[in-house]
Short mmCIF file of C-alpha atoms in Angstrom, two decimals:
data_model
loop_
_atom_site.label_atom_id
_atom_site.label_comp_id
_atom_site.label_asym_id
_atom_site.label_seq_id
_atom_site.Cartn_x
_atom_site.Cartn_y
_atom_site.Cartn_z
CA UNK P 1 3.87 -24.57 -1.00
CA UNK P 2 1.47 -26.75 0.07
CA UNK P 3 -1.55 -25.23 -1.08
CA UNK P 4 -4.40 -27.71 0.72
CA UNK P 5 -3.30 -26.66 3.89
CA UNK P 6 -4.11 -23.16 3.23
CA UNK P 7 -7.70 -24.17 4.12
CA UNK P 8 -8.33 -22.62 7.77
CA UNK P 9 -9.76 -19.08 8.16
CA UNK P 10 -9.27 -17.06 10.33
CA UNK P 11 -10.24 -14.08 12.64
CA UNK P 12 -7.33 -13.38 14.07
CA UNK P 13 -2.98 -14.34 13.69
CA UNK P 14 -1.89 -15.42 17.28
CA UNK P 15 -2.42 -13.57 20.52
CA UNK P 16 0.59 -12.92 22.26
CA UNK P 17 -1.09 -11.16 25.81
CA UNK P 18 2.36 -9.76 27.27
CA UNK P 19 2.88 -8.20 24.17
CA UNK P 20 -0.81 -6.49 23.51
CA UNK P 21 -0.61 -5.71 27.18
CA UNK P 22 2.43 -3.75 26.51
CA UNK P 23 1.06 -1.51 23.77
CA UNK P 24 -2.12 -1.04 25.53
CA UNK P 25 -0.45 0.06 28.33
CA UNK P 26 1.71 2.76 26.01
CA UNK P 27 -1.48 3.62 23.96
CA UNK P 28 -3.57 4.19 27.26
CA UNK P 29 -0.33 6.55 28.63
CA UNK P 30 -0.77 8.82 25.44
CA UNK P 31 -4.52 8.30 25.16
CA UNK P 32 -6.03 8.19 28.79
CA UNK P 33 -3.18 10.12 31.06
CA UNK P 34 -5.35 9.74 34.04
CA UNK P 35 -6.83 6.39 33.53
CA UNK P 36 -5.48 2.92 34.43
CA UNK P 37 -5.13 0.67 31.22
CA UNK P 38 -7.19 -2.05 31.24
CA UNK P 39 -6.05 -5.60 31.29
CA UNK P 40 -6.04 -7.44 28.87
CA UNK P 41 -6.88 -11.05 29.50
CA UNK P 42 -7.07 -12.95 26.09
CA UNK P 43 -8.68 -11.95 22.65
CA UNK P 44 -12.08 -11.38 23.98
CA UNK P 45 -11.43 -8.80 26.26
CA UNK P 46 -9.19 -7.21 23.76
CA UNK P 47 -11.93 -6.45 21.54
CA UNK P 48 -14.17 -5.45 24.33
CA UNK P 49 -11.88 -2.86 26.27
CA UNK P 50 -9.54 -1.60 23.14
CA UNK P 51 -10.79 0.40 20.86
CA UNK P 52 -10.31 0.78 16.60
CA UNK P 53 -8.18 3.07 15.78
CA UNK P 54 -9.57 4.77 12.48
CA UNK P 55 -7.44 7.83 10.74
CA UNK P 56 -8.53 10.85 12.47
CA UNK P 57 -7.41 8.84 15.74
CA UNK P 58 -4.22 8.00 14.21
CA UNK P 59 -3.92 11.64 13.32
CA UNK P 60 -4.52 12.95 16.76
CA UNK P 61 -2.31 10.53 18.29
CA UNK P 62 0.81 11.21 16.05
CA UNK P 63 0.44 14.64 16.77
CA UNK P 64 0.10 13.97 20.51
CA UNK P 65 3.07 11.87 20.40
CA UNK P 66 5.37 14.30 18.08
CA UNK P 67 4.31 17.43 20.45
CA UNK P 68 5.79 15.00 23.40
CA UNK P 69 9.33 13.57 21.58
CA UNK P 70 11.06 15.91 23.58
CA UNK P 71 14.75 15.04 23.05
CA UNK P 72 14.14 11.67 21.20
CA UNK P 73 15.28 12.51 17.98
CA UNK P 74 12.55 11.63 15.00
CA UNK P 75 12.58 10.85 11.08
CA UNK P 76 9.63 13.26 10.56
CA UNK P 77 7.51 11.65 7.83
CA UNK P 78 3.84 11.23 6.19
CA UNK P 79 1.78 8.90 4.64
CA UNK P 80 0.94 9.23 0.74
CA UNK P 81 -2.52 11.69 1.41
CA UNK P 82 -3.68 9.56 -1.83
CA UNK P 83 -6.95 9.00 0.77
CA UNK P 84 -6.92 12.39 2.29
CA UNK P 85 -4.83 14.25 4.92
CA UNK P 86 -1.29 13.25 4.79
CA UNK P 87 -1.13 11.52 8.62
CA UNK P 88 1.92 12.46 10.39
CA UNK P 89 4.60 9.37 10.52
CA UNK P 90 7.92 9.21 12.83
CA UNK P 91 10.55 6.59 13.36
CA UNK P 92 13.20 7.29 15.97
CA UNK P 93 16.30 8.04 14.36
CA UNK P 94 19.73 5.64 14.19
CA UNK P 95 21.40 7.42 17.03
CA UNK P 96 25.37 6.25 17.75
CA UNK P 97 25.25 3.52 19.85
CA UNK P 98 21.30 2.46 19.06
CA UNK P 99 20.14 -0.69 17.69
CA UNK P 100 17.65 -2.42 15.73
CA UNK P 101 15.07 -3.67 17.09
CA UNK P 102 14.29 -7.57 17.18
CA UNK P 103 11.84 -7.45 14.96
CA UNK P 104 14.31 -5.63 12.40
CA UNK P 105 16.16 -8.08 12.51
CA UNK P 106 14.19 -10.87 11.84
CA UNK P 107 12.81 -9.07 9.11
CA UNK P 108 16.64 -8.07 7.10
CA UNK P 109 17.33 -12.27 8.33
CA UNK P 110 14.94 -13.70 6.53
CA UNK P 111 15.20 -11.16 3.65
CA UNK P 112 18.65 -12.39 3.38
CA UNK P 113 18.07 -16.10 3.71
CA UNK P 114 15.30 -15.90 1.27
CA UNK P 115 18.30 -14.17 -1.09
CA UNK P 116 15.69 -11.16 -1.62
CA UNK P 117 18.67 -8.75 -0.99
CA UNK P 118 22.56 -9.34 0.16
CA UNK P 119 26.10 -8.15 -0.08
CA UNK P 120 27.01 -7.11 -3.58
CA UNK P 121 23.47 -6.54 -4.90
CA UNK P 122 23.30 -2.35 -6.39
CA UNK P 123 19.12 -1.49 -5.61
CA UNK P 124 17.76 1.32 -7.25
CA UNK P 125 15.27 2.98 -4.81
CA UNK P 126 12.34 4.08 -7.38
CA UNK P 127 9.92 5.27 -4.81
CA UNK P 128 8.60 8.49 -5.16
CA UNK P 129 11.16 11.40 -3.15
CA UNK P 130 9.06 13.74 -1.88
CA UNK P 131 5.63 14.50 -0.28
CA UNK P 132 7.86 13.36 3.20
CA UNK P 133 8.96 9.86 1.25
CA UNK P 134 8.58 7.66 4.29
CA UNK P 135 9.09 5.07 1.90
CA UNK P 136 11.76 5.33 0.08
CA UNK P 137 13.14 6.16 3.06
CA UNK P 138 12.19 2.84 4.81
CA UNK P 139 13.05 0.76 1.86
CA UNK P 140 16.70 2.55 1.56
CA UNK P 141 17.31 1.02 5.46
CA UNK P 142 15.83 -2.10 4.08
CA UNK P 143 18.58 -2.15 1.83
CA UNK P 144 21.45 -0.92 3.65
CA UNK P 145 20.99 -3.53 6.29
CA UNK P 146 20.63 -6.48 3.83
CA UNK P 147 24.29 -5.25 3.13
CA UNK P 148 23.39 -4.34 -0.28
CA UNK P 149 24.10 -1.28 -1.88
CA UNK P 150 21.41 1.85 -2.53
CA UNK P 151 21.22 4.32 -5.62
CA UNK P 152 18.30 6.77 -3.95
CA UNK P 153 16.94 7.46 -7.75
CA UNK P 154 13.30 8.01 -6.43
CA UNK P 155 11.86 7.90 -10.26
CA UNK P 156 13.14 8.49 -13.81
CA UNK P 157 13.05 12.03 -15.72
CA UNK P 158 11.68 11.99 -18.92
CA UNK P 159 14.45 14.28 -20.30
CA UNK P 160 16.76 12.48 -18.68
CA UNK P 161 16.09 8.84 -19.18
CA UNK P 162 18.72 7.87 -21.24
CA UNK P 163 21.09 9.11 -19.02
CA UNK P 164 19.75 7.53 -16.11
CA UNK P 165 19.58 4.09 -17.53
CA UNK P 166 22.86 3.96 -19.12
CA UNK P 167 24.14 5.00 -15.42
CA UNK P 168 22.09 2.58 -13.75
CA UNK P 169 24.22 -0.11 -16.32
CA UNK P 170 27.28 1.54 -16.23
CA UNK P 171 27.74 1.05 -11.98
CA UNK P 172 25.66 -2.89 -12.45
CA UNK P 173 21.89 -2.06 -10.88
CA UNK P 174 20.55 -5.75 -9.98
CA UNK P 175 17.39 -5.18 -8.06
CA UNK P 176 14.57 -2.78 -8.85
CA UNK P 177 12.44 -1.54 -5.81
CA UNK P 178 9.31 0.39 -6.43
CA UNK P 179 5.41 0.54 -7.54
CA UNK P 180 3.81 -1.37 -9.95
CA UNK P 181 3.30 1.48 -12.12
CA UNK P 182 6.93 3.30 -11.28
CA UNK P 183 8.55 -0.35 -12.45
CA UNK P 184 6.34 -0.76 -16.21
CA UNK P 185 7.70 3.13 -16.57
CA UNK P 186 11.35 1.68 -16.40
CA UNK P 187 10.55 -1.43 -18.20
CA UNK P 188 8.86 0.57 -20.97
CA UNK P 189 11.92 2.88 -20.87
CA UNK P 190 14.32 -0.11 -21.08
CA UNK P 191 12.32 -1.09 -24.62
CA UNK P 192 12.61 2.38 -25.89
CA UNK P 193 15.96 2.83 -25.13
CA UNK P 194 17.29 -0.19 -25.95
CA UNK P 195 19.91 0.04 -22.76
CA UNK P 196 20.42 -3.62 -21.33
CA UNK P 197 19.90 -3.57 -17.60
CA UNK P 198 20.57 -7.40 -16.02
CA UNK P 199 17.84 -6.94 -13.31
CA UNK P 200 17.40 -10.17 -11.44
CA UNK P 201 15.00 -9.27 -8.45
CA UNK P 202 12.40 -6.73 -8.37
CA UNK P 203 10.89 -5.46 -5.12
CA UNK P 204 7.43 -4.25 -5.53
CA UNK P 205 4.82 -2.57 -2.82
CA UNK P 206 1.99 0.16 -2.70
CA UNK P 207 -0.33 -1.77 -5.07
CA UNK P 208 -1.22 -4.85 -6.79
CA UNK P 209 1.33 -5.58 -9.20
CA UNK P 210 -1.41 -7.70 -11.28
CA UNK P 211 0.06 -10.80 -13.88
CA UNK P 212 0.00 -8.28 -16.88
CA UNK P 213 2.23 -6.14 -15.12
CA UNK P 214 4.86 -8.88 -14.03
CA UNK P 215 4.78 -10.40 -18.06
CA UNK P 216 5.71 -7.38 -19.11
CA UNK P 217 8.46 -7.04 -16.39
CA UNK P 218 9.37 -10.83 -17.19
CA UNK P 219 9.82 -10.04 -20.84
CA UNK P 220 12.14 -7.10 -20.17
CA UNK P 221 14.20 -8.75 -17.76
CA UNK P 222 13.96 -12.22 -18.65
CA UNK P 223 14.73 -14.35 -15.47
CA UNK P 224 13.67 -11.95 -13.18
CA UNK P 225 12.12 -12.46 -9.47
CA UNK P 226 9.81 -10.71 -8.48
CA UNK P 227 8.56 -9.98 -4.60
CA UNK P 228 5.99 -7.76 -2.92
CA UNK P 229 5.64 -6.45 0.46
CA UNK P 230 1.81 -5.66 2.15
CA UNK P 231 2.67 -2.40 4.32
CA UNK P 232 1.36 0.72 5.61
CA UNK P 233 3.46 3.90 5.35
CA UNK P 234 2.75 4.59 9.45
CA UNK P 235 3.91 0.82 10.34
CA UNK P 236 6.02 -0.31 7.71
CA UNK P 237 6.04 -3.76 6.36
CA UNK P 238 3.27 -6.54 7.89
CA UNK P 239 3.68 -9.58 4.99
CA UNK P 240 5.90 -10.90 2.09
CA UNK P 241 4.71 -12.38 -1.01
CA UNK P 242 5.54 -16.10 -1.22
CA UNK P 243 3.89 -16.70 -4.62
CA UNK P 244 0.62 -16.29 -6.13
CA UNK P 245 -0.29 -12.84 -4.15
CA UNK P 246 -0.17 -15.17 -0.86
CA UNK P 247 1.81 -13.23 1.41
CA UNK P 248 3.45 -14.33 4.96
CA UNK P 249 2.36 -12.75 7.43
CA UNK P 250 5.34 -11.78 10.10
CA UNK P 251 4.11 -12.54 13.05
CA UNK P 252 6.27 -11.94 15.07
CA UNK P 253 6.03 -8.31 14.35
CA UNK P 254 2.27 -7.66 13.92
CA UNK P 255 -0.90 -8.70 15.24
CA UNK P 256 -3.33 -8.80 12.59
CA UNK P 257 -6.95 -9.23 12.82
CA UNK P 258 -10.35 -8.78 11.05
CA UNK P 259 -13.20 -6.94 12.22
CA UNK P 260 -16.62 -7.05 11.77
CA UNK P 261 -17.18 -5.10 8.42
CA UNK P 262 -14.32 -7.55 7.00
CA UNK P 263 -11.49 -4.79 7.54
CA UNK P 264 -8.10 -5.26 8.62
CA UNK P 265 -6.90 -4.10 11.84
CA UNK P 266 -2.90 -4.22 12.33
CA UNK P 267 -1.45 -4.05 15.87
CA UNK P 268 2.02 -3.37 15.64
CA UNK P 269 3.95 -5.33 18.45
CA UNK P 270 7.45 -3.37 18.47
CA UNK P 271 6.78 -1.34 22.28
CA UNK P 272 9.68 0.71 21.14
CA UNK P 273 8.41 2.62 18.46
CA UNK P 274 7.29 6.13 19.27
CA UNK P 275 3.80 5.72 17.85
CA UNK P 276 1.73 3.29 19.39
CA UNK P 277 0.23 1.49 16.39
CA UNK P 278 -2.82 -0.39 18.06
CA UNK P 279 -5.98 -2.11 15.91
CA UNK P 280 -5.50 0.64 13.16
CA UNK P 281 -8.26 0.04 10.44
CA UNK P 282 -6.26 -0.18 7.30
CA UNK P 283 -9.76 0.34 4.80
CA UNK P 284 -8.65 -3.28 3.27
CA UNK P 285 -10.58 -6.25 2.80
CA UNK P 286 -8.06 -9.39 3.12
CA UNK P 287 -8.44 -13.50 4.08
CA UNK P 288 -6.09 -15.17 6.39
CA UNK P 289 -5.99 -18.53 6.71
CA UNK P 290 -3.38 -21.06 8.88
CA UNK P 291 -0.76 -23.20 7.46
CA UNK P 292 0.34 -24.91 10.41
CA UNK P 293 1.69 -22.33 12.24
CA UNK P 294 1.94 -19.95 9.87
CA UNK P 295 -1.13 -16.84 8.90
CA UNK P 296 -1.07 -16.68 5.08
CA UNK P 297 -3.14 -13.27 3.79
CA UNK P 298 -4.76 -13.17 0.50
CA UNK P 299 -7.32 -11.68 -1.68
CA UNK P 300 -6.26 -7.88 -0.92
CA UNK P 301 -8.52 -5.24 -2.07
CA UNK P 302 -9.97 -2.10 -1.14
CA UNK P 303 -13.18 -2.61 1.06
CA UNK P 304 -14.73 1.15 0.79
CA UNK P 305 -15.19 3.06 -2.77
CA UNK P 306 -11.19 3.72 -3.75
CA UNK P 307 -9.48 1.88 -6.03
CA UNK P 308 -5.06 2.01 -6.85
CA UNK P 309 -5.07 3.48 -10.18
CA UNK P 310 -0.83 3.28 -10.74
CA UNK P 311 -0.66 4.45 -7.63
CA UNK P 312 -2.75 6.97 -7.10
CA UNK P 313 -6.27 6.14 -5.00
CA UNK P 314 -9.13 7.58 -6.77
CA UNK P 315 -12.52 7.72 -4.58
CA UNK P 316 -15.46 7.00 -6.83
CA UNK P 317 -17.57 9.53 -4.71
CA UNK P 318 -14.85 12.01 -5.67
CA UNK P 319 -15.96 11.54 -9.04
CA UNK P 320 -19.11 11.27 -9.22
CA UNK P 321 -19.31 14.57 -7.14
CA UNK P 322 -16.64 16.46 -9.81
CA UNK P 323 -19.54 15.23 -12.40
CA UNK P 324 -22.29 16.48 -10.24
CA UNK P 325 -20.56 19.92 -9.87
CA UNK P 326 -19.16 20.46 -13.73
CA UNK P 327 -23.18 20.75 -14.37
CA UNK P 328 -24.91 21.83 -11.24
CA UNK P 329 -26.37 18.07 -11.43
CA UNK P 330 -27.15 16.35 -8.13
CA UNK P 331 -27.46 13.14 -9.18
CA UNK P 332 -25.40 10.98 -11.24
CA UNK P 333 -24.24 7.75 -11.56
CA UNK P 334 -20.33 6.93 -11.83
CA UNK P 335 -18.69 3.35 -12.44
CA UNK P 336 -15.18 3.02 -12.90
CA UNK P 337 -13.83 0.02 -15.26
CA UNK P 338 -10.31 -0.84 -14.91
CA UNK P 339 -8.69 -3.37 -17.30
CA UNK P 340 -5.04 -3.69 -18.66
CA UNK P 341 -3.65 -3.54 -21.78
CA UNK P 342 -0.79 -6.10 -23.82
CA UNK P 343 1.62 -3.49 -22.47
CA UNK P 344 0.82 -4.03 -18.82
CA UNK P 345 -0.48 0.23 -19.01
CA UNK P 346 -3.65 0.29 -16.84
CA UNK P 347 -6.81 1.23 -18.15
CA UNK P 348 -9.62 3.56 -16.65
CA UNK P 349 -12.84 3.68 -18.17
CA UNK P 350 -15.27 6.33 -16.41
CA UNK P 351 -18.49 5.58 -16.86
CA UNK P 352 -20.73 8.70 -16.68
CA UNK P 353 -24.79 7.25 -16.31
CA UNK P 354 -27.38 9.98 -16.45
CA UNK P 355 -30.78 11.17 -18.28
CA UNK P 356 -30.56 13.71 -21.08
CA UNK P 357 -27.09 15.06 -21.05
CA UNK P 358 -26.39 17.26 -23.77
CA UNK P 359 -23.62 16.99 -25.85
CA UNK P 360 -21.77 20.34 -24.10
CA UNK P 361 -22.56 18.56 -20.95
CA UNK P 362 -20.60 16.10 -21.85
CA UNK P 363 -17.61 17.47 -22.96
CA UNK P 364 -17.45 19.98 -19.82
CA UNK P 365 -17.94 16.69 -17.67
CA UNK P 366 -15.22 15.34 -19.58
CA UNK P 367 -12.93 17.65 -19.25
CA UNK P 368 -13.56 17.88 -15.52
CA UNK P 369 -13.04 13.90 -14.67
CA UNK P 370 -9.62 14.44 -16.58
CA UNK P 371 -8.36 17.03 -14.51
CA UNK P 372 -9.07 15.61 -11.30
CA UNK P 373 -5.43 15.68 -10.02
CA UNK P 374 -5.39 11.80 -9.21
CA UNK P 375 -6.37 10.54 -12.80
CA UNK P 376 -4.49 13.47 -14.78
CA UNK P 377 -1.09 12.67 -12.97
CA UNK P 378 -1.74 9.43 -14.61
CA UNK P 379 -1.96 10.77 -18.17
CA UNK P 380 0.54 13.59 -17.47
CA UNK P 381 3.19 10.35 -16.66
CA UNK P 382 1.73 8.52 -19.43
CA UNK P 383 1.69 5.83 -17.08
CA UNK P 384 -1.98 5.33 -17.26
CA UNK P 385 -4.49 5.78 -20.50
CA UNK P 386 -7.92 7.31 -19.16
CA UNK P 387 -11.64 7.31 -21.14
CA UNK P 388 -14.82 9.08 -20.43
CA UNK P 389 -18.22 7.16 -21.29
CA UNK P 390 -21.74 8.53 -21.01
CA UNK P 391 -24.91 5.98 -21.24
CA UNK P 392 -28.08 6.56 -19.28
CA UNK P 393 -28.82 4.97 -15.59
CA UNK P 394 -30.45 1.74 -17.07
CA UNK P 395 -27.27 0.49 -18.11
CA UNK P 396 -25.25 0.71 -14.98
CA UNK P 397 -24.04 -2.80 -13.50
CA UNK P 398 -25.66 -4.73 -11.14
CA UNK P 399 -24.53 -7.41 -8.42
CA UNK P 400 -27.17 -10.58 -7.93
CA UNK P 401 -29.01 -8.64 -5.44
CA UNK P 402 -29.34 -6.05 -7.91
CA UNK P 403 -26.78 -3.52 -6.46
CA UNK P 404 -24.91 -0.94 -7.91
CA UNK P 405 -21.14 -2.36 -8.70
CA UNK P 406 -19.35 1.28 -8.90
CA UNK P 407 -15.93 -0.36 -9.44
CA UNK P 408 -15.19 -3.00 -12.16
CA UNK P 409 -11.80 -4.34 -11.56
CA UNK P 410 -10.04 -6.65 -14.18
CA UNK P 411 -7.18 -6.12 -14.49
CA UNK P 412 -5.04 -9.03 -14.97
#
């Protein structure tokens, strides 16, 4: 990779009018019944006569659009509700006699090329079963049509982890597919245990995987290759890491763009999906920029007051208002540190920044933080270690322009 040439920003990836036109003119059918869609002309007018789609639009939509199927059978599915409400997701089924769409297919052919998955490779599936798994249930169709072969294993039991390994040996498991934090759980396990898996590819979405992370996954499986996918439960997957957390976008699938506050919107171009997927505000802050003709995306983070914490999102308002209430206080100040340890665990420091706490204060606001269901499934995995700091509001961290930073992220 070339990377000099990955010099041009950009607003937008390529405009492809027949295609927008196409999914305006679905999204305007569900949307607007009795109105006309507009036309769409070129970018400009785009902008002008479509409008964002944020979550409560998505919701409504979905909804609209399940209440509608009619006889089209669906794969009736959610989204993580790691933000909030768990939005509605549905695929139309593999019927006899159906296809994949085109852009499928490009997707499982350059998978293949790339030798990311193929015939004779054993995947185990680690993403979370349950909670309607739209993922692991995308990622086990990812697999089956890359000709490879699936064992659905969703995550490992602690009483059970011996087992599991020495079966995920015994029948040759290759390729590991999962979240950052599900994959240092196996690689952790793979130490303790002391059962020799030859993993040679590792698939990785839902988070960061950070370089911590992958040299503790490159120590346990020495050799290893390691991929991630940028996706969204509701559209599935929009870029694949080339190396360096530069992803590809695929372009031929997705319209991508960035708005005014610095967001991503996605426009999903496949006019056969049930859900029209149209300049959905994904809440992250990313860069693209050209090489040649390709959109390379970079430099993806959270743009609101969430951060991934293994792989849970954790709002720092949500904290800072379980503070507030532990003490009948109404004003607090929260910053949340992350970092990562030689292990690859991640770290969570919770800053707590207020005037004359007492010292029971303090241990009920403690106590509170750590039960907040997002941070204790962390400790309850032991996938995550978790502190509670208290210093007074002069100490919190500032930006240049002397702003708040509420989330410290260093994690390597």
């Amino acid at each position: 990779m070339n990377n000099e040439r990955d010099t041009l920003s950009l607003r937008h990836s390529a405009f492809d009018r027949k295609r927008i036109q196409a999914i305006v003119n679905k999204f305007w059918a569900l949307s607007f019944p009795s109105e006309k869609a507009p036309k769409i002309s070129d970018y400009e007018s785009f902008v002008n006569l479509v409008p964002e789609m944020g979550k409560e639009q998505y919701i409504a939509l979905s909804e609209k659009v399940f209440a509608n199927h009619k006889d089209v059978p669906l794969i009736i599915g959610g989204s993580s509700g790691t933000s909030g409400q768990s939005k509605l997701v549905i695929e139309k089924t593999n019927t006899p006699g159906s296809k994949p769409s085109e852009d499928d297919v490009q997707l499982i052919t350059e998978l293949r090329m790339a030798g990311v998955l193929g015939p004779g490779d054993i995947a185990a599936n680690l993403f979370m079963v349950g909670m309607y798994s739209i993922l692991h249930h995308g990622f086990n169709r990812i697999i089956e049509a890359c000709y490879a072969s699936v064992l659905p294993l969703g995550m490992l039991n602690p009483e059970q982890t011996d087992t599991q390994l020495a079966f995920m040996k015994k029948h040759k498991v290759n390729v590991l597919t999962g979240t950052p934090g599900t994959l240092i759980q196996v690689a952790h396990a793979v130490q303790a245990s002391g059962v020799d898996l030859k993993i040679e590819r590792i698939l990785y979405t839902g988070e960061r995987l950070g370089e911590a992370k992958a040299k503790v996954l490159r120590a346990v499986f020495p050799g290893v290759r390691i991929i991630g996918f940028y996706g969204l439960s509701e559209c599935g997957f929009m870029a694949i890491e080339e190396q360096g957390e530069k992803y590809k976008v695929r372009q031929n699938a997705y319209f991508l763009e960035i708005n005014d506050a610095g967001r991503l919107l996605v426009t999903c171009l496949n006019d056969e999906l049930p859900m029209p997927f149209l300049r959905f505000d994904t809440g992250d802050a990313v860069s693209l920029t050209a090489r040649g003709d390709q959109v390379i995306m970079a430099g993806i983070d959270r743009s609101d007051t969430s951060f991934n914490f293994v792989g849970n999102l954790v709002d720092v308002r949500e904290l800072r208002q379980i503070a507030a209430a532990a003490i009948g206080e109404s004003d607090i100040i929260i910053e949340a540190l992350l970092d990562t340890n030689q292990q690859g665990q991640d770290l969570l420091t919770i800053r707590v920044l207020s005037h004359m706490l007492s010292k029971e204060d303090e241990v009920v606001i403690a106590d509170a933080l750590l039960s907040y269901e997002e941070v204790k499934e962390a400790l309850d995995k032991n996938t995550g270690i978790v502190t509670v700091e208290f210093d007074t509001p002069q100490s919190a961290t500032l930006t240049g322009r002397n702003k708040h930073r509420q989330i410290l992220d260093k994690r390597a």
